[in-house]
Amino acid sequence: MMHNPTLRRASLLTPAIAVILLLIGVPLCLMGWISLLGKGTSSGVDWASLPSVANYVRLVWEEDFDGTMILNSSYLVIFLRSVVLAAVTTIFSLLLGLPVALWMAGLSRTGRDAMLLLITIPFWTNLLVRNYAWLIILREDGWVAKSVNAISPFGPVQLLYNDTAVAIGLTYSFLPFMILPLYTVFEKFDWRLLEAAYDLGATRKRALRRVLLPIATPGIMAGSLLVFIPCLGAFVTPALLGGGKTLMLGNIIQMQFGASRNWPFGASLSVILLAAMLIVMTAMALLRNRRTA
Amino acid sequence: MTDASVPPAVSIRNVSKSFGKGIYTVPVLDDVSLNIDRREFFTLLGPSGCGKTTLLRLIAGFETANAGTIAIEGQDVTAAPPFHRPVNTVFQSYALFPHLTVEQNVAFALVEQGLAREAIRTRVGEALEMVRMGAFARRRPAELSGGQQQRVALARALAPRPRVLLLDEPLSALDLKLRKEMQLELKQLQAEAGITFLFVTHDQEEALTLSDRVAVMQAGKILQMGPPREIYERPTHRFVADFIGDINLLEGEALPGGGVRLGPGAVVPLTCATPGKVTIAIRPERARLATVGEGTLDATVIHSAYLGTAMLHKLGLPDGSTFLLRQSESSGPPPETGSRVGLTLPGEAIRVLLQ
Ligand SMILES: Nc1ncnc2c1ncn2[C@@H]1O[C@H](COP(=O)(O)OP(=O)(O)OP(=O)(O)O)[C@@H](O)[C@H]1O
Ligand SMILES: [Mg+2]
């Protein structure tokens, strides 16, 4: 029926393109549009309002009683905290994930399969449940808090409801996303290359730096993106382990769509979050291109 | 051996190596000793699993010996790490760095040596010219054919100017034609670079054509060591004789008064140290045809094959075994299949073998 290959390819691709447009493109456009509208009285969006950038202005400027605009840093602080927490989580995951992935790659076949299973098992339970588990582990009368306080030279420390708790929870939640791509790289790595490096006069450290590290870099980048991006938008972990005191972008977005019923402002926050993610991913892609060029 | 005041390029003294512990111990090398002269092309030849790679890895420093010492140009390196040994390896798998270009691969060791940028560039250029890979400097290993990768591996190992180059079956991944080509190039390269080569192969033909000296290994021991001609013409062990080229092995009995009896009335004039059962060996081209009754033995022609410059006859001996005889064209007309012939085994062509 269709002999033209271009036509044929187009027709075969149509379902995929339709799905992408319908399920990703349309909602994104909708969100962008809503972020320009005003807040409705009952439904969350005033569909009749004139589009404006007021919601974006609100992120940084606040109208004073007398109508002058003054700087409002609270959203900026939350944004910065989100970036810092996501970055810290990424670094923690990398520090923990590297040795684990290296060790796994050296195991026997059955050992590796068992470890892969163990690492994926947490995904079988809900994120909420897993964060509640940390709530129990870190709470004031838990054994972790008690033993930490017993040796702490600074007097009693609060483990829960602060940035540290959120960082711990996030690292725990996203560590597998770091381990898996790293493991994939190390599993394929030809360890004889290190011998070749020693043979050519490189010490152990130099061989790791000049051979293993550059070959593992794509895995490190992939893992870092997979941890950093979802961390930036996380809201369950900061809500539970941050106890409402340590807010991240995800929390305030959720609030705008929930309790505050201010969908347009929530949408503008989402657009900002999306933009931040795009910037990070573009930077990574550029970095990778420069490396391979 | 040359001048005694110059220490040999490689000196291995009573080296033993086993893997595993306790009841799982696998002995791999058993009291190996050898000296390799400077600028020598020395080959380790032996069947799969006899310990060739292990010996090479001991010299390179990737394994440590259980006993014995290893010295390179007079310097004891038994306990030195690989990066402190003046040897480089061409790995069987090439082990080129996939993330680096050809020239970066070749420069790897030079960077470790801390050479200046300019010096590195010249040396890399020289090394690549040597293996005729200059045009491929900017490619990555994945974009090269097997033979080209092999050349780059060679250039990479030669660039830092090692005292000894270790080559672990570097040609085994290549097809026959390329292999022959590379054999010649390798030999030429060694002469040009003036470096000692320690070459590993399980291909006897390769070993004989390339080497100044060959060591034949079996089950972790060196059985015989010497120039290719000596190994070929005067094998000392049954294993060596059998492993290299075509050869006829005959069972016989050494007589107390001298001579070895191969059968009723068939005695070859040889003297053995101790009387008793012996194995003797003779190459197909060293035996001669004779008139029936006038040779050492009588035999029947089972089958003949024309080889171009010679005929190869398969003969049946009285005891039922077969015997290969290569008859050059100049030595008269070939016998008919099925006919009876005499078989002369000249004493000087016969080797009495150790088991
Ligand atoms: N790391 C190791 N652990 C245990 N056994 C080993 C190890 N390395 C080698 N062996 C054993 O030592 C013996 C000799 O191995 P080696 O690799 O030296 O053989 P080879 O002569 O190079 O053989 P090939 O021609 O097949 O490469 C083999 O039986 C092998 O199984
Ligand atoms: Mg080997």
XYZ file of C-alpha atoms and ligand atoms in Angstrom:
680
model
C 0.000 0.000 0.000
C 2.659 2.475 1.078
C 5.721 2.157 -1.093
C 7.217 5.515 -0.293
C 9.717 4.850 2.532
C 9.393 8.372 3.938
C 5.640 8.043 4.129
C 5.950 4.602 5.561
C 8.311 5.731 8.286
C 6.073 8.680 9.112
C 3.035 6.443 9.426
C 4.903 4.008 11.670
C 6.117 6.833 13.892
C 2.698 8.461 14.203
C 1.530 6.596 17.336
C 4.745 7.389 19.190
C 4.616 11.041 18.201
C 0.942 11.233 19.140
C 1.639 9.784 22.595
C 4.487 12.212 23.191
C 2.430 15.207 22.069
C -0.685 14.198 23.952
C 0.826 13.082 27.242
C 3.856 15.362 27.480
C 3.514 18.275 25.089
C -0.088 19.250 25.853
C 0.250 19.145 29.678
C 3.476 21.153 29.485
C 1.872 23.808 27.311
C -1.128 23.863 29.616
C 1.118 24.387 32.614
C 2.961 27.176 30.868
C -0.348 28.840 29.980
C -1.785 28.506 33.487
C 1.364 30.035 34.969
C 0.447 33.228 33.152
C -3.151 33.377 34.447
C -4.601 34.639 37.692
C -5.830 32.735 40.725
C -9.491 31.720 40.608
C -11.876 31.915 43.515
C -13.095 28.349 43.549
C -11.339 26.293 40.862
C -7.719 27.407 41.396
C -7.426 29.058 37.969
C -9.198 32.136 36.672
C -9.449 31.065 33.067
C -10.847 34.435 32.046
C -7.979 36.490 33.417
C -5.531 38.272 31.134
C -2.165 36.521 30.811
C 0.659 38.277 32.638
C 3.993 37.539 34.214
C 2.722 38.523 37.667
C 3.285 35.034 39.041
C 6.926 35.135 38.086
C 7.362 38.603 39.537
C 5.889 37.295 42.782
C 8.749 34.824 43.100
C 11.155 37.636 43.866
C 9.140 40.803 44.522
C 6.397 41.400 47.003
C 3.899 44.250 47.126
C 4.244 46.227 50.313
C 1.225 47.714 52.167
C 1.702 50.989 50.389
C 2.014 49.400 46.966
C 5.833 49.594 46.549
C 7.612 46.413 45.510
C 10.115 45.014 47.977
C 12.447 42.055 47.635
C 11.065 38.783 48.958
C 13.829 36.270 49.394
C 11.825 33.386 50.871
C 11.274 31.631 47.545
C 14.844 32.279 46.507
C 16.027 30.659 49.731
C 13.868 27.629 49.087
C 15.134 27.409 45.526
C 18.733 27.635 46.680
C 18.139 25.080 49.413
C 16.679 22.699 46.855
C 19.698 23.059 44.602
C 22.140 22.658 47.495
C 20.304 19.638 48.938
C 20.111 18.015 45.489
C 23.826 18.665 44.949
C 24.775 17.346 48.391
C 22.627 14.272 47.813
C 24.310 13.715 44.445
C 27.759 13.937 46.021
C 26.817 11.606 48.883
C 25.341 9.113 46.426
C 28.488 9.255 44.339
C 30.752 8.715 47.351
C 28.651 5.788 48.547
C 27.767 4.438 45.121
C 31.282 4.303 43.631
C 32.745 1.750 46.055
C 29.540 -0.294 46.067
C 29.391 -0.434 42.268
C 33.101 -1.284 42.076
C 32.689 -4.035 44.619
C 29.610 -5.436 42.856
C 31.407 -5.575 39.518
C 34.030 -7.807 41.111
C 31.512 -10.349 42.419
C 30.632 -13.681 40.862
C 27.603 -13.880 38.577
C 25.262 -15.012 41.335
C 26.674 -12.424 43.701
C 25.962 -9.661 41.212
C 22.438 -10.857 40.528
C 21.757 -11.032 44.258
C 23.086 -7.506 44.765
C 21.053 -6.143 41.853
C 17.969 -7.694 43.409
C 18.783 -6.263 46.846
C 19.262 -2.822 45.360
C 15.959 -2.879 43.514
C 13.921 -4.394 46.359
C 13.247 -0.990 48.030
C 11.374 0.055 44.882
C 8.779 -2.578 45.608
C 7.551 -0.503 48.533
C 6.100 2.974 48.394
C 8.415 5.955 48.784
C 6.162 7.211 51.587
C 6.604 4.006 53.546
C 10.350 4.079 53.114
C 10.516 7.654 54.376
C 8.377 6.762 57.372
C 10.921 4.072 58.120
C 13.611 6.751 58.318
C 11.311 8.779 60.537
C 11.321 5.887 62.970
C 15.067 5.316 62.683
C 16.018 8.957 63.275
C 13.391 9.992 65.852
C 14.429 11.289 69.225
C 13.810 8.109 71.231
C 15.213 5.839 68.513
C 18.440 3.955 69.117
C 20.327 5.913 66.449
C 19.585 9.247 68.091
C 20.347 7.794 71.525
C 23.707 6.366 70.521
C 24.660 9.525 68.621
C 23.758 11.654 71.616
C 25.686 9.368 73.940
C 28.957 10.135 72.126
C 28.180 13.619 70.852
C 30.553 16.235 72.257
C 28.097 19.045 71.447
C 25.320 17.869 73.722
C 22.065 16.421 72.434
C 21.622 16.698 68.665
C 18.394 16.742 66.784
C 18.563 14.241 63.922
C 15.087 14.744 62.559
C 13.359 17.719 60.934
C 16.399 19.473 59.518
C 18.419 19.638 56.307
C 20.619 16.721 57.357
C 17.622 14.453 57.786
C 16.353 15.450 54.345
C 19.785 14.828 52.800
C 19.959 11.403 54.439
C 16.474 10.510 53.242
C 17.126 11.733 49.713
C 20.446 9.910 49.490
C 18.773 6.737 50.643
C 15.942 7.114 48.139
C 18.058 7.902 45.101
C 21.249 5.921 45.764
C 20.155 3.050 43.465
C 19.935 5.499 40.568
C 23.606 6.231 41.107
C 24.711 2.647 41.686
C 23.031 1.126 38.644
C 24.650 3.236 35.889
C 28.019 3.052 37.658
C 27.713 -0.707 37.961
C 26.890 -0.957 34.255
C 30.128 0.850 33.426
C 32.290 -1.146 35.831
C 30.779 -4.454 34.778
C 31.816 -3.810 31.184
C 35.204 -2.424 32.191
C 38.171 -4.465 31.007
C 40.387 -4.696 34.094
C 43.342 -5.690 31.945
C 43.465 -2.042 30.862
C 44.700 -1.183 34.356
C 47.461 -3.763 33.984
C 48.376 -2.174 30.668
C 48.576 1.192 32.439
C 50.830 -0.198 35.207
C 52.942 -1.811 32.540
C 53.386 1.568 30.852
C 54.676 3.099 34.053
C 51.523 4.397 35.750
C 51.211 3.903 39.493
C 47.955 2.505 40.867
C 46.590 5.986 41.511
C 47.628 7.332 38.126
C 46.134 4.309 36.365
C 42.799 4.879 38.101
C 42.869 8.550 37.176
C 43.953 8.135 33.573
C 42.073 4.966 32.647
C 39.265 3.981 35.007
C 37.971 7.480 35.749
C 37.607 8.707 32.153
C 35.957 5.459 31.103
C 33.587 5.667 34.089
C 32.729 9.338 33.497
C 29.645 8.720 31.316
C 28.274 6.500 34.094
C 29.092 9.102 36.736
C 27.345 11.780 34.677
C 24.285 9.616 34.032
C 24.028 8.651 37.703
C 24.444 12.252 38.829
C 21.668 13.429 36.525
C 19.401 10.601 37.625
C 19.910 11.634 41.253
C 20.093 15.405 40.929
C 17.037 15.975 38.735
C 14.441 14.078 40.784
C 16.003 15.422 44.013
C 15.384 18.957 42.840
C 11.652 18.265 42.667
C 11.408 15.935 45.668
C 8.565 16.647 48.079
C 7.768 13.496 50.079
C 11.155 13.328 51.825
C 11.385 17.004 52.827
C 7.737 16.939 53.904
C 8.275 13.984 56.230
C 11.903 14.177 57.349
C 12.067 17.975 57.118
C 8.916 18.154 59.210
C 7.611 21.176 57.273
C 10.567 23.243 58.459
C 12.948 22.387 55.656
C 10.966 23.157 52.537
C 12.052 22.344 49.031
C 10.624 23.442 45.681
C 8.496 20.313 45.501
C 6.794 21.193 48.788
C 5.744 24.689 47.846
C 4.527 23.535 44.440
C 2.448 20.892 46.159
C 1.120 23.522 48.588
C 0.048 25.856 45.792
C -1.855 23.107 44.048
C -3.208 21.808 47.358
C -3.973 23.932 50.385
C -3.389 27.343 48.797
C -5.405 26.522 45.695
C -3.215 28.873 43.665
C -2.612 26.817 40.552
C -1.125 29.645 38.463
C 1.546 30.371 41.067
C 2.209 26.623 41.446
C 2.516 26.389 37.671
C 5.026 29.251 37.551
C 7.118 27.500 40.227
C 6.961 24.304 38.151
C 8.141 26.153 35.072
C 11.087 27.523 37.045
C 11.917 24.022 38.291
C 11.702 22.662 34.768
C 13.955 25.432 33.496
C 16.527 24.669 36.189
C 16.533 20.995 35.194
C 16.892 21.864 31.520
C 19.845 24.116 32.294
C 21.587 21.347 34.257
C 20.962 18.743 31.551
C 22.133 21.059 28.769
C 25.280 21.864 30.728
C 25.967 18.144 31.175
C 25.371 17.452 27.485
C 27.728 20.270 26.484
C 30.349 18.972 28.889
C 30.052 15.488 27.416
C 30.310 16.758 23.856
C 33.410 18.713 24.660
C 34.978 15.651 26.210
C 34.393 13.424 23.212
C 35.246 16.078 20.634
C 76.227 -16.956 25.713
C 78.167 -13.793 25.007
C 80.527 -11.749 27.158
C 80.165 -12.836 30.766
C 80.780 -9.323 32.127
C 77.543 -8.034 30.529
C 74.570 -9.265 32.518
C 71.894 -10.938 30.367
C 68.786 -8.961 29.379
C 66.607 -11.269 31.427
C 67.821 -13.710 34.012
C 65.377 -16.070 35.665
C 66.686 -18.226 38.481
C 64.758 -21.176 39.895
C 61.387 -19.509 39.638
C 58.341 -21.423 40.853
C 54.770 -20.246 40.904
C 51.527 -21.794 42.029
C 48.035 -20.408 42.327
C 45.568 -21.010 45.128
C 46.074 -22.117 48.707
C 46.102 -25.379 50.638
C 44.525 -28.302 48.831
C 43.518 -25.988 46.001
C 47.121 -25.210 45.092
C 47.752 -25.424 41.352
C 51.443 -25.575 40.497
C 52.003 -23.634 37.282
C 55.750 -23.066 37.027
C 58.234 -25.532 38.434
C 61.809 -24.381 39.006
C 62.253 -22.449 35.767
C 65.669 -20.986 34.979
C 66.712 -19.190 31.827
C 68.927 -16.418 30.525
C 67.999 -14.203 27.613
C 70.809 -12.345 25.890
C 70.608 -8.716 24.911
C 68.952 -8.092 21.542
C 67.925 -11.698 21.374
C 64.599 -12.822 19.911
C 63.691 -15.445 22.472
C 60.523 -17.522 22.203
C 58.584 -19.505 24.758
C 56.837 -22.307 22.937
C 54.410 -24.737 24.489
C 50.862 -26.045 24.466
C 47.953 -24.191 26.005
C 48.089 -24.015 29.782
C 51.792 -24.845 30.140
C 52.515 -21.577 31.952
C 53.855 -19.280 29.216
C 51.636 -16.340 30.089
C 52.329 -16.847 33.780
C 56.071 -16.632 33.188
C 55.588 -13.453 31.150
C 53.382 -11.936 33.855
C 56.037 -12.713 36.443
C 58.614 -10.844 34.388
C 56.227 -7.924 33.803
C 55.449 -7.841 37.530
C 51.733 -8.685 37.489
C 52.334 -11.821 39.538
C 54.833 -12.561 42.269
C 56.872 -15.748 42.274
C 56.663 -18.209 45.164
C 60.369 -18.838 44.827
C 63.317 -17.735 42.734
C 64.622 -14.432 41.425
C 64.128 -12.363 38.296
C 66.694 -9.853 37.099
C 66.581 -7.489 34.152
C 69.960 -6.390 32.828
C 71.551 -7.368 36.091
C 69.013 -5.580 38.272
C 66.975 -7.710 40.630
C 63.306 -6.859 40.028
C 61.770 -9.833 41.839
C 59.855 -7.539 44.202
C 59.508 -4.448 41.996
C 56.026 -3.288 40.936
C 55.230 -3.337 37.184
C 55.621 0.434 36.822
C 59.219 0.246 38.026
C 60.342 -2.435 35.581
C 62.059 -1.513 32.311
C 59.877 -3.934 30.363
C 56.722 -3.383 28.364
C 54.104 -5.857 27.273
C 52.153 -6.365 24.074
C 49.055 -8.052 25.413
C 47.281 -10.872 23.649
C 44.078 -8.807 23.784
C 46.079 -5.640 22.864
C 44.440 -3.815 25.822
C 44.413 -0.491 23.980
C 42.755 2.320 25.934
C 39.371 2.744 24.215
C 38.870 6.336 25.373
C 42.143 7.552 23.902
C 43.174 8.100 20.296
C 45.979 6.124 18.716
C 48.531 8.853 19.431
C 47.298 9.311 23.005
C 47.641 5.567 23.514
C 51.205 5.646 22.264
C 51.951 8.731 24.376
C 50.621 7.118 27.571
C 53.936 5.883 28.936
C 55.791 9.003 27.774
C 53.426 11.186 29.798
C 54.113 9.002 32.838
C 57.826 9.474 32.233
C 57.227 13.214 32.425
C 58.666 14.048 29.008
C 58.090 17.499 27.567
C 55.209 17.985 25.166
C 57.493 18.429 22.148
C 59.578 15.368 22.959
C 56.414 13.315 23.358
C 55.129 14.430 19.975
C 58.370 13.444 18.230
C 58.616 10.087 19.972
C 54.968 9.253 19.240
C 55.513 10.173 15.596
C 58.585 7.952 15.408
C 56.864 5.011 17.057
C 53.853 5.282 14.751
C 56.089 5.562 11.690
C 57.915 2.447 12.796
C 54.705 0.410 12.606
C 53.432 2.420 9.613
C 50.407 3.776 11.467
C 51.166 7.485 11.152
C 48.029 8.083 9.094
C 45.808 6.741 11.856
C 47.075 8.908 14.724
C 43.723 10.576 15.384
C 41.579 7.432 15.282
C 40.270 5.551 18.250
C 41.066 1.847 18.734
C 37.470 0.874 17.920
C 37.931 2.354 14.450
C 40.896 0.106 13.589
C 41.167 -3.400 12.160
C 42.736 -6.215 14.173
C 46.092 -5.887 12.434
C 46.132 -2.122 12.903
C 45.296 -2.460 16.597
C 48.121 -4.930 16.894
C 50.523 -2.405 15.384
C 49.359 0.329 17.729
C 49.844 -1.995 20.703
C 53.359 -2.625 19.448
C 54.062 1.092 19.012
C 52.669 1.841 22.457
C 54.941 -0.734 24.069
C 57.992 0.382 22.086
C 57.570 4.149 22.570
C 59.026 4.264 26.122
C 62.074 2.336 24.831
C 61.923 -0.620 27.192
C 64.959 -2.825 27.749
C 62.849 -5.899 27.065
C 59.608 -6.259 25.130
C 57.262 -9.031 26.223
C 54.874 -10.280 23.554
C 52.093 -12.669 24.553
C 50.814 -14.393 21.416
C 50.473 -11.024 19.704
C 49.628 -12.570 16.342
C 47.133 -15.220 17.391
C 44.088 -13.032 16.707
C 45.111 -12.356 13.108
C 44.240 -14.349 10.009
C 46.934 -16.433 8.367
C 47.980 -13.976 5.653
C 48.246 -10.984 7.959
C 49.977 -13.171 10.469
C 52.747 -14.065 8.039
C 53.144 -10.408 7.138
C 53.333 -9.325 10.752
C 55.853 -12.054 11.556
C 58.262 -10.534 9.056
C 57.595 -7.024 10.299
C 58.106 -8.068 13.885
C 61.476 -9.577 13.097
C 62.489 -6.457 11.163
C 61.277 -4.189 13.946
C 63.298 -6.063 16.506
C 66.444 -5.668 14.447
C 65.758 -1.953 13.946
C 64.869 -1.140 17.529
C 67.659 -3.283 18.933
C 65.468 -4.438 21.799
C 65.348 -7.845 23.441
C 62.124 -9.640 22.534
C 60.536 -12.313 24.683
C 57.863 -13.800 22.503
C 55.200 -16.313 23.485
C 53.438 -18.604 21.061
C 51.995 -22.067 20.786
C 52.636 -22.093 17.048
C 55.820 -24.094 16.430
C 56.299 -22.804 12.903
C 56.140 -19.208 14.126
C 58.634 -20.004 16.855
C 61.111 -21.598 14.443
C 60.972 -18.852 11.802
C 61.238 -15.870 14.164
C 63.502 -16.821 17.005
C 67.181 -16.739 17.780
C 66.465 -19.218 20.537
C 63.412 -21.208 21.577
C 62.469 -22.675 24.935
C 59.970 -25.514 24.734
C 57.746 -25.735 27.793
C 55.493 -28.445 29.079
C 53.466 -28.403 32.276
C 55.438 -25.605 33.900
C 58.897 -26.869 32.997
C 61.346 -25.929 30.294
C 62.244 -29.162 28.538
C 64.693 -27.915 25.954
C 66.216 -24.581 25.066
C 68.295 -23.728 22.023
C 68.398 -22.315 18.485
C 65.492 -23.409 16.246
C 67.726 -25.709 14.178
C 68.933 -27.517 17.252
C 65.426 -27.896 18.630
C 64.253 -29.236 15.295
C 67.151 -31.511 14.505
C 68.187 -32.675 17.929
C 65.125 -32.832 20.180
C 65.963 -34.240 23.570
C 62.491 -35.159 24.771
C 59.716 -37.169 23.234
C 57.394 -34.201 23.928
C 59.654 -31.745 22.085
C 60.094 -34.061 19.105
C 56.365 -34.672 18.865
C 55.452 -30.987 19.311
C 57.702 -29.631 16.574
C 57.232 -30.682 12.966
C 56.525 -34.170 11.609
C 58.605 -36.883 13.163
C 58.611 -40.679 13.392
C 58.787 -42.118 16.882
C 59.860 -45.733 17.187
C 59.938 -47.883 20.311
C 63.076 -49.980 20.718
C 65.325 -51.677 23.178
C 68.846 -50.559 23.950
C 71.141 -53.562 23.974
C 73.810 -53.984 26.644
C 76.528 -54.341 24.011
C 75.482 -51.187 22.122
C 72.876 -50.667 19.410
C 69.134 -50.316 19.621
C 66.942 -53.175 18.461
C 63.739 -52.010 16.722
C 62.474 -55.472 15.824
C 63.658 -58.952 14.927
C 66.924 -58.488 13.112
C 66.613 -54.720 12.937
C 69.356 -53.092 14.933
C 70.472 -49.495 14.531
C 74.021 -48.658 15.565
C 73.435 -46.314 18.479
C 74.873 -46.248 21.950
C 72.631 -45.522 24.905
C 73.673 -44.760 28.440
C 71.490 -47.425 29.979
C 70.093 -50.558 28.401
C 66.318 -51.030 28.328
C 63.305 -49.561 26.568
C 63.935 -46.371 24.571
C 62.113 -44.160 22.117
C 64.003 -43.036 19.055
C 63.007 -40.299 16.643
C 63.812 -39.603 13.014
C 62.508 -36.849 10.742
C 60.690 -37.969 7.552
C 63.319 -36.287 5.333
C 66.235 -38.025 7.075
C 65.155 -41.635 6.396
C 66.021 -43.201 3.015
C 64.502 -45.839 0.783
C 66.556 -48.958 -0.017
C 66.140 -52.281 -1.763
C 64.168 -54.873 0.177
C 66.373 -56.633 2.699
C 69.188 -54.121 2.495
C 67.808 -51.398 4.800
C 67.439 -51.351 8.548
C 63.850 -52.494 8.264
C 61.486 -53.699 5.580
C 58.237 -51.835 5.043
C 55.177 -51.678 2.779
C 54.146 -48.523 0.931
C 50.605 -47.724 2.112
C 50.072 -44.390 0.472
C 52.060 -41.715 -1.366
C 51.405 -38.015 -1.727
C 52.991 -35.623 -4.203
C 54.251 -32.445 -2.492
C 55.676 -30.585 -5.483
C 59.380 -30.842 -4.737
C 59.147 -34.159 -2.936
C 56.991 -37.225 -2.303
C 55.648 -38.090 1.118
C 55.260 -41.853 1.622
C 53.284 -43.471 4.393
C 54.925 -46.821 5.134
C 53.675 -49.762 7.183
C 56.272 -51.313 9.515
C 56.392 -55.002 10.532
C 55.060 -54.202 14.024
C 51.951 -52.581 12.488
C 52.901 -48.913 13.119
C 53.212 -46.356 10.317
C 56.265 -44.386 9.240
C 56.446 -41.124 7.278
C 59.204 -40.780 4.693
C 59.916 -37.742 2.577
C 61.654 -38.606 -0.664
C 63.255 -35.770 -2.606
C 62.718 -35.826 -6.371
C 66.390 -36.305 -7.119
C 66.637 -39.587 -5.221
C 65.166 -41.839 -7.902
C 61.699 -42.990 -8.955
C 59.020 -43.360 -6.269
C 57.969 -46.897 -5.259
C 54.501 -48.176 -6.174
C 51.748 -48.224 -3.616
C 51.537 -51.676 -2.028
C 55.110 -52.642 -2.927
C 57.735 -53.833 -0.430
C 60.670 -51.501 0.193
C 63.697 -51.350 2.431
C 64.046 -48.514 4.913
C 67.430 -47.102 5.940
C 67.698 -45.162 9.191
C 71.119 -43.463 9.236
C 72.574 -43.498 12.727
C 73.473 -39.803 12.691
C 69.854 -38.863 11.914
C 68.391 -40.775 14.840
C 67.740 -39.168 18.211
C 67.295 -41.154 21.395
C 64.685 -39.359 23.451
C 63.981 -38.802 27.102
C 60.394 -39.455 28.083
N 45.118 -16.444 38.325
C 45.128 -17.784 38.208
N 44.559 -18.549 39.170
C 44.582 -19.894 39.070
N 45.126 -20.577 38.059
C 45.699 -19.876 37.076
C 45.719 -18.446 37.092
N 46.365 -18.021 35.983
C 46.696 -19.130 35.300
N 46.319 -20.245 35.952
C 46.559 -21.625 35.523
O 47.901 -21.751 35.239
C 48.103 -22.585 34.122
C 49.001 -21.903 33.123
O 48.341 -20.742 32.643
P 48.973 -19.810 31.545
O 47.997 -18.729 31.292
O 50.323 -19.404 31.978
O 49.055 -20.775 30.295
P 49.587 -20.478 28.829
O 50.760 -21.351 28.629
O 49.763 -19.033 28.627
O 48.406 -21.021 27.934
P 47.750 -20.422 26.598
O 48.605 -20.854 25.464
O 46.427 -21.077 26.554
O 47.667 -18.942 26.770
C 46.737 -22.923 33.586
O 46.425 -24.235 33.977
C 45.839 -21.942 34.245
O 44.589 -22.513 34.497
Mg 48.724 -17.529 27.502
